[in-house]
Amino acid sequence: MSIIICPGIHESLFTQCFVSGWIDQLTDEAKKKKAVDVLMFPGEGGLALSGFHLWQFLHKHLQDRIESPVVFISFSAGVVGAILAAHKWQEIGGYVKAFIAIDGWGVPMWGNFPIHRMSHDYFTHWSSSMLGSGQNNFCADPPVDHLQMWRSPQSVQGYCLDSCFSESPPKQRLSAAEFLHLLLKHYEDN
């Protein structure tokens, strides 16, 4: 399984914080088994919005593994390019196992793959859900700054909404990093 990290338009340091604060720690077991490959889209600035450039990146790095499962984790403006690339990847025979949008406010979500939204406050969760979302979404409570969701998901507390994993009953508090870990564990196991 490959995890595709799609940052938004922000300092690259925030993505490094996201990776070091969450991905490196929580997927060590899977990395040791070589079950998870983490690829970070290097698109900076407006390239975060480009589904075409992200699709080219995927094609370059995964062309020999096109049918291998892919999970997208995207943030803010990066959600725009990532959802477009996910559809294009699927059109050419790629397997999109799941799509996780972190604070993709105002971005319509559709697809025949599981979609999860993570929001920095309830208004963002509620208003974005009208544009499509799946089950097992996350909402920060108390609300946090938009960039904190990406910069330090381990520090953001909240709830799983719209359904829940068996490991996380409704209204059980957990961090955004723990929620992401539960999602990835679910997709690694299934």
mmCIF file of C-alpha atoms in Angstrom:
data_model
loop_
_atom_site.group_PDB
_atom_site.id
_atom_site.type_symbol
_atom_site.label_atom_id
_atom_site.label_comp_id
_atom_site.label_asym_id
_atom_site.label_seq_id
_atom_site.Cartn_x
_atom_site.Cartn_y
_atom_site.Cartn_z
ATOM 1 C CA MET A 1 0.000 0.000 0.000
ATOM 2 C CA SER A 2 1.273 3.477 -0.850
ATOM 3 C CA ILE A 3 0.353 6.581 1.124
ATOM 4 C CA ILE A 4 0.429 9.723 -0.991
ATOM 5 C CA ILE A 5 0.948 12.921 1.043
ATOM 6 C CA CYS A 6 -0.522 15.977 -0.741
ATOM 7 C CA PRO A 7 0.270 19.241 1.077
ATOM 8 C CA GLY A 8 -1.522 22.530 0.567
ATOM 9 C CA ILE A 9 -0.135 26.016 -0.038
ATOM 10 C CA HIS A 10 1.953 26.672 3.059
ATOM 11 C CA GLU A 11 5.530 26.470 4.304
ATOM 12 C CA SER A 12 7.143 23.106 3.535
ATOM 13 C CA LEU A 13 8.214 22.972 7.186
ATOM 14 C CA PHE A 14 4.581 22.226 8.142
ATOM 15 C CA THR A 15 4.578 19.097 5.976
ATOM 16 C CA GLN A 16 7.877 18.012 7.512
ATOM 17 C CA CYS A 17 6.261 18.461 10.941
ATOM 18 C CA PHE A 18 3.272 16.384 9.820
ATOM 19 C CA VAL A 19 5.539 13.590 8.632
ATOM 20 C CA SER A 20 7.875 13.599 11.627
ATOM 21 C CA GLY A 21 5.057 14.055 14.140
ATOM 22 C CA TRP A 22 2.821 11.341 12.797
ATOM 23 C CA ILE A 23 3.765 9.220 9.798
ATOM 24 C CA ASP A 24 7.278 8.300 10.921
ATOM 25 C CA GLN A 25 6.100 7.220 14.366
ATOM 26 C CA LEU A 26 2.815 5.499 13.609
ATOM 27 C CA THR A 27 3.679 3.402 10.586
ATOM 28 C CA ASP A 28 7.050 1.991 11.717
ATOM 29 C CA GLU A 29 5.640 -1.534 12.036
ATOM 30 C CA ALA A 30 4.165 -1.435 8.537
ATOM 31 C CA LYS A 31 7.369 0.093 7.133
ATOM 32 C CA LYS A 32 9.423 -2.732 8.657
ATOM 33 C CA LYS A 33 7.161 -5.210 6.877
ATOM 34 C CA LYS A 34 7.529 -3.077 3.701
ATOM 35 C CA ALA A 35 3.735 -2.944 3.648
ATOM 36 C CA VAL A 36 3.550 0.858 3.440
ATOM 37 C CA ASP A 37 5.377 3.181 1.079
ATOM 38 C CA VAL A 38 5.062 6.910 1.870
ATOM 39 C CA LEU A 39 5.380 9.298 -1.095
ATOM 40 C CA MET A 40 5.286 13.046 -0.609
ATOM 41 C CA PHE A 41 4.112 15.165 -3.541
ATOM 42 C CA PRO A 42 6.671 17.991 -3.776
ATOM 43 C CA GLY A 43 4.258 20.432 -5.417
ATOM 44 C CA GLU A 44 4.701 23.846 -3.865
ATOM 45 C CA GLY A 45 2.488 26.880 -4.216
ATOM 46 C CA GLY A 46 -0.083 26.591 -6.985
ATOM 47 C CA LEU A 47 1.077 23.093 -7.968
ATOM 48 C CA ALA A 48 -0.835 21.793 -4.938
ATOM 49 C CA LEU A 49 -3.999 22.548 -6.929
ATOM 50 C CA SER A 50 -2.851 20.648 -10.009
ATOM 51 C CA GLY A 51 -4.347 17.199 -10.360
ATOM 52 C CA PHE A 52 -2.347 16.789 -13.558
ATOM 53 C CA HIS A 53 1.035 17.363 -11.852
ATOM 54 C CA LEU A 54 0.118 15.043 -8.998
ATOM 55 C CA TRP A 55 -1.018 12.393 -11.486
ATOM 56 C CA GLN A 56 2.344 12.728 -13.298
ATOM 57 C CA PHE A 57 4.119 12.290 -9.953
ATOM 58 C CA LEU A 58 2.112 9.119 -9.258
ATOM 59 C CA HIS A 59 2.768 7.767 -12.726
ATOM 60 C CA LYS A 60 6.508 8.377 -12.363
ATOM 61 C CA HIS A 61 6.765 6.719 -8.933
ATOM 62 C CA LEU A 62 4.124 3.977 -9.182
ATOM 63 C CA GLN A 63 3.910 3.089 -12.878
ATOM 64 C CA ASP A 64 5.159 -0.451 -12.227
ATOM 65 C CA ARG A 65 2.711 -0.850 -9.308
ATOM 66 C CA ILE A 66 -0.419 0.738 -10.778
ATOM 67 C CA GLU A 67 -2.756 -1.850 -9.249
ATOM 68 C CA SER A 68 -1.173 -1.580 -5.798
ATOM 69 C CA PRO A 69 -3.509 0.125 -3.270
ATOM 70 C CA VAL A 70 -3.072 3.884 -2.814
ATOM 71 C CA VAL A 71 -4.333 6.028 0.066
ATOM 72 C CA PHE A 72 -4.319 9.802 -0.412
ATOM 73 C CA ILE A 73 -3.825 12.102 2.585
ATOM 74 C CA SER A 74 -4.368 15.677 1.430
ATOM 75 C CA PHE A 75 -4.529 19.032 3.145
ATOM 76 C CA SER A 76 -6.325 22.308 2.373
ATOM 77 C CA ALA A 77 -5.717 23.448 -1.225
ATOM 78 C CA GLY A 78 -3.916 20.148 -1.841
ATOM 79 C CA VAL A 79 -7.293 18.409 -1.581
ATOM 80 C CA VAL A 80 -8.256 19.975 -4.942
ATOM 81 C CA GLY A 81 -5.336 18.460 -6.844
ATOM 82 C CA ALA A 82 -5.510 15.194 -4.916
ATOM 83 C CA ILE A 83 -9.185 14.434 -5.647
ATOM 84 C CA LEU A 84 -8.619 15.127 -9.346
ATOM 85 C CA ALA A 85 -5.503 12.939 -9.406
ATOM 86 C CA ALA A 86 -7.315 10.148 -7.526
ATOM 87 C CA HIS A 87 -10.002 10.030 -10.209
ATOM 88 C CA LYS A 88 -7.451 10.116 -13.020
ATOM 89 C CA TRP A 89 -5.396 7.383 -11.308
ATOM 90 C CA GLN A 90 -8.487 5.224 -11.087
ATOM 91 C CA GLU A 91 -9.360 5.887 -14.748
ATOM 92 C CA ILE A 92 -6.065 4.380 -15.891
ATOM 93 C CA GLY A 93 -6.536 1.276 -13.730
ATOM 94 C CA GLY A 94 -5.037 2.407 -10.429
ATOM 95 C CA TYR A 95 -6.536 1.247 -7.140
ATOM 96 C CA VAL A 96 -7.549 4.094 -4.806
ATOM 97 C CA LYS A 97 -8.126 2.372 -1.481
ATOM 98 C CA ALA A 98 -9.130 5.555 0.392
ATOM 99 C CA PHE A 99 -9.066 9.337 0.258
ATOM 100 C CA ILE A 100 -8.506 11.464 3.372
ATOM 101 C CA ALA A 101 -9.143 15.199 3.101
ATOM 102 C CA ILE A 102 -7.805 17.310 5.961
ATOM 103 C CA ASP A 103 -9.572 20.682 6.009
ATOM 104 C CA GLY A 104 -10.588 20.533 2.355
ATOM 105 C CA TRP A 105 -13.276 23.142 2.935
ATOM 106 C CA GLY A 106 -15.426 23.846 -0.091
ATOM 107 C CA VAL A 107 -13.977 20.991 -2.172
ATOM 108 C CA PRO A 108 -16.631 18.628 -3.571
ATOM 109 C CA MET A 109 -15.873 15.018 -2.699
ATOM 110 C CA TRP A 110 -17.151 12.220 -4.862
ATOM 111 C CA GLY A 111 -15.789 8.870 -5.960
ATOM 112 C CA ASN A 112 -16.246 5.160 -5.862
ATOM 113 C CA PHE A 113 -13.643 4.846 -3.128
ATOM 114 C CA PRO A 114 -13.950 5.558 0.620
ATOM 115 C CA ILE A 115 -13.714 9.254 1.484
ATOM 116 C CA HIS A 116 -12.957 10.700 4.921
ATOM 117 C CA ARG A 117 -12.940 14.336 5.984
ATOM 118 C CA MET A 118 -11.026 15.804 8.905
ATOM 119 C CA SER A 119 -11.977 19.313 9.988
ATOM 120 C CA HIS A 120 -10.477 21.882 12.344
ATOM 121 C CA ASP A 121 -13.925 22.954 13.620
ATOM 122 C CA TYR A 122 -17.565 21.893 13.483
ATOM 123 C CA PHE A 123 -18.632 24.556 10.956
ATOM 124 C CA THR A 124 -16.016 23.311 8.478
ATOM 125 C CA HIS A 125 -17.135 19.712 9.052
ATOM 126 C CA TRP A 126 -20.824 20.504 8.650
ATOM 127 C CA SER A 127 -20.524 22.803 5.623
ATOM 128 C CA SER A 128 -18.028 20.552 3.815
ATOM 129 C CA SER A 129 -20.156 17.465 4.391
ATOM 130 C CA MET A 130 -22.820 18.996 2.164
ATOM 131 C CA LEU A 131 -20.314 18.641 -0.699
ATOM 132 C CA GLY A 132 -19.771 14.958 -0.011
ATOM 133 C CA SER A 133 -18.072 12.854 2.603
ATOM 134 C CA GLY A 134 -18.068 9.267 3.650
ATOM 135 C CA GLN A 135 -18.160 7.639 7.023
ATOM 136 C CA ASN A 136 -15.586 7.880 9.770
ATOM 137 C CA ASN A 137 -14.856 11.585 9.673
ATOM 138 C CA PHE A 138 -13.028 13.636 12.312
ATOM 139 C CA CYS A 139 -13.913 16.995 13.845
ATOM 140 C CA ALA A 140 -11.602 18.905 16.192
ATOM 141 C CA ASP A 141 -13.153 19.850 19.520
ATOM 142 C CA PRO A 142 -12.230 22.357 20.781
ATOM 143 C CA PRO A 143 -11.700 24.073 17.422
ATOM 144 C CA VAL A 144 -8.092 24.716 16.413
ATOM 145 C CA ASP A 145 -6.293 26.868 13.878
ATOM 146 C CA HIS A 146 -6.524 25.536 10.312
ATOM 147 C CA LEU A 147 -2.762 24.981 9.963
ATOM 148 C CA GLN A 148 -2.526 23.133 13.279
ATOM 149 C CA MET A 149 -4.375 20.189 11.713
ATOM 150 C CA TRP A 150 -1.401 19.694 9.373
ATOM 151 C CA ARG A 151 1.464 21.053 11.434
ATOM 152 C CA SER A 152 0.768 18.943 14.544
ATOM 153 C CA PRO A 153 -2.133 16.456 14.278
ATOM 154 C CA GLN A 154 -0.951 14.764 17.474
ATOM 155 C CA SER A 155 -1.941 17.909 19.418
ATOM 156 C CA VAL A 156 -5.478 18.228 17.957
ATOM 157 C CA GLN A 157 -8.216 16.595 20.023
ATOM 158 C CA GLY A 158 -11.670 15.768 18.700
ATOM 159 C CA TYR A 159 -14.215 13.103 17.814
ATOM 160 C CA CYS A 160 -14.938 10.520 15.174
ATOM 161 C CA LEU A 161 -18.225 11.454 13.480
ATOM 162 C CA ASP A 162 -20.738 9.889 11.061
ATOM 163 C CA SER A 163 -19.908 6.319 12.101
ATOM 164 C CA CYS A 164 -17.064 4.861 14.054
ATOM 165 C CA PHE A 165 -14.522 2.101 14.102
ATOM 166 C CA SER A 166 -15.090 -0.711 16.525
ATOM 167 C CA GLU A 167 -11.908 0.424 18.314
ATOM 168 C CA SER A 168 -13.307 3.954 18.768
ATOM 169 C CA PRO A 169 -16.863 4.184 20.130
ATOM 170 C CA PRO A 170 -18.965 7.286 19.334
ATOM 171 C CA LYS A 171 -17.890 10.435 21.126
ATOM 172 C CA GLN A 172 -14.631 8.953 22.414
ATOM 173 C CA ARG A 173 -12.005 11.673 22.333
ATOM 174 C CA LEU A 174 -8.931 11.007 20.277
ATOM 175 C CA SER A 175 -6.263 13.043 18.538
ATOM 176 C CA ALA A 176 -6.239 13.688 14.807
ATOM 177 C CA ALA A 177 -3.039 11.589 14.619
ATOM 178 C CA GLU A 178 -4.765 8.690 16.411
ATOM 179 C CA PHE A 179 -7.720 8.988 14.037
ATOM 180 C CA LEU A 180 -5.385 8.849 11.019
ATOM 181 C CA HIS A 181 -3.635 5.842 12.533
ATOM 182 C CA LEU A 182 -6.991 4.049 12.953
ATOM 183 C CA LEU A 183 -7.907 4.785 9.335
ATOM 184 C CA LEU A 184 -4.625 3.497 7.970
ATOM 185 C CA LYS A 185 -4.670 0.437 10.198
ATOM 186 C CA HIS A 186 -8.185 -0.305 8.921
ATOM 187 C CA TYR A 187 -7.015 -0.065 5.299
ATOM 188 C CA GLU A 188 -3.809 -2.058 5.947
ATOM 189 C CA ASP A 189 -5.887 -4.873 7.460
ATOM 190 C CA ASN A 190 -8.687 -4.863 4.858
#
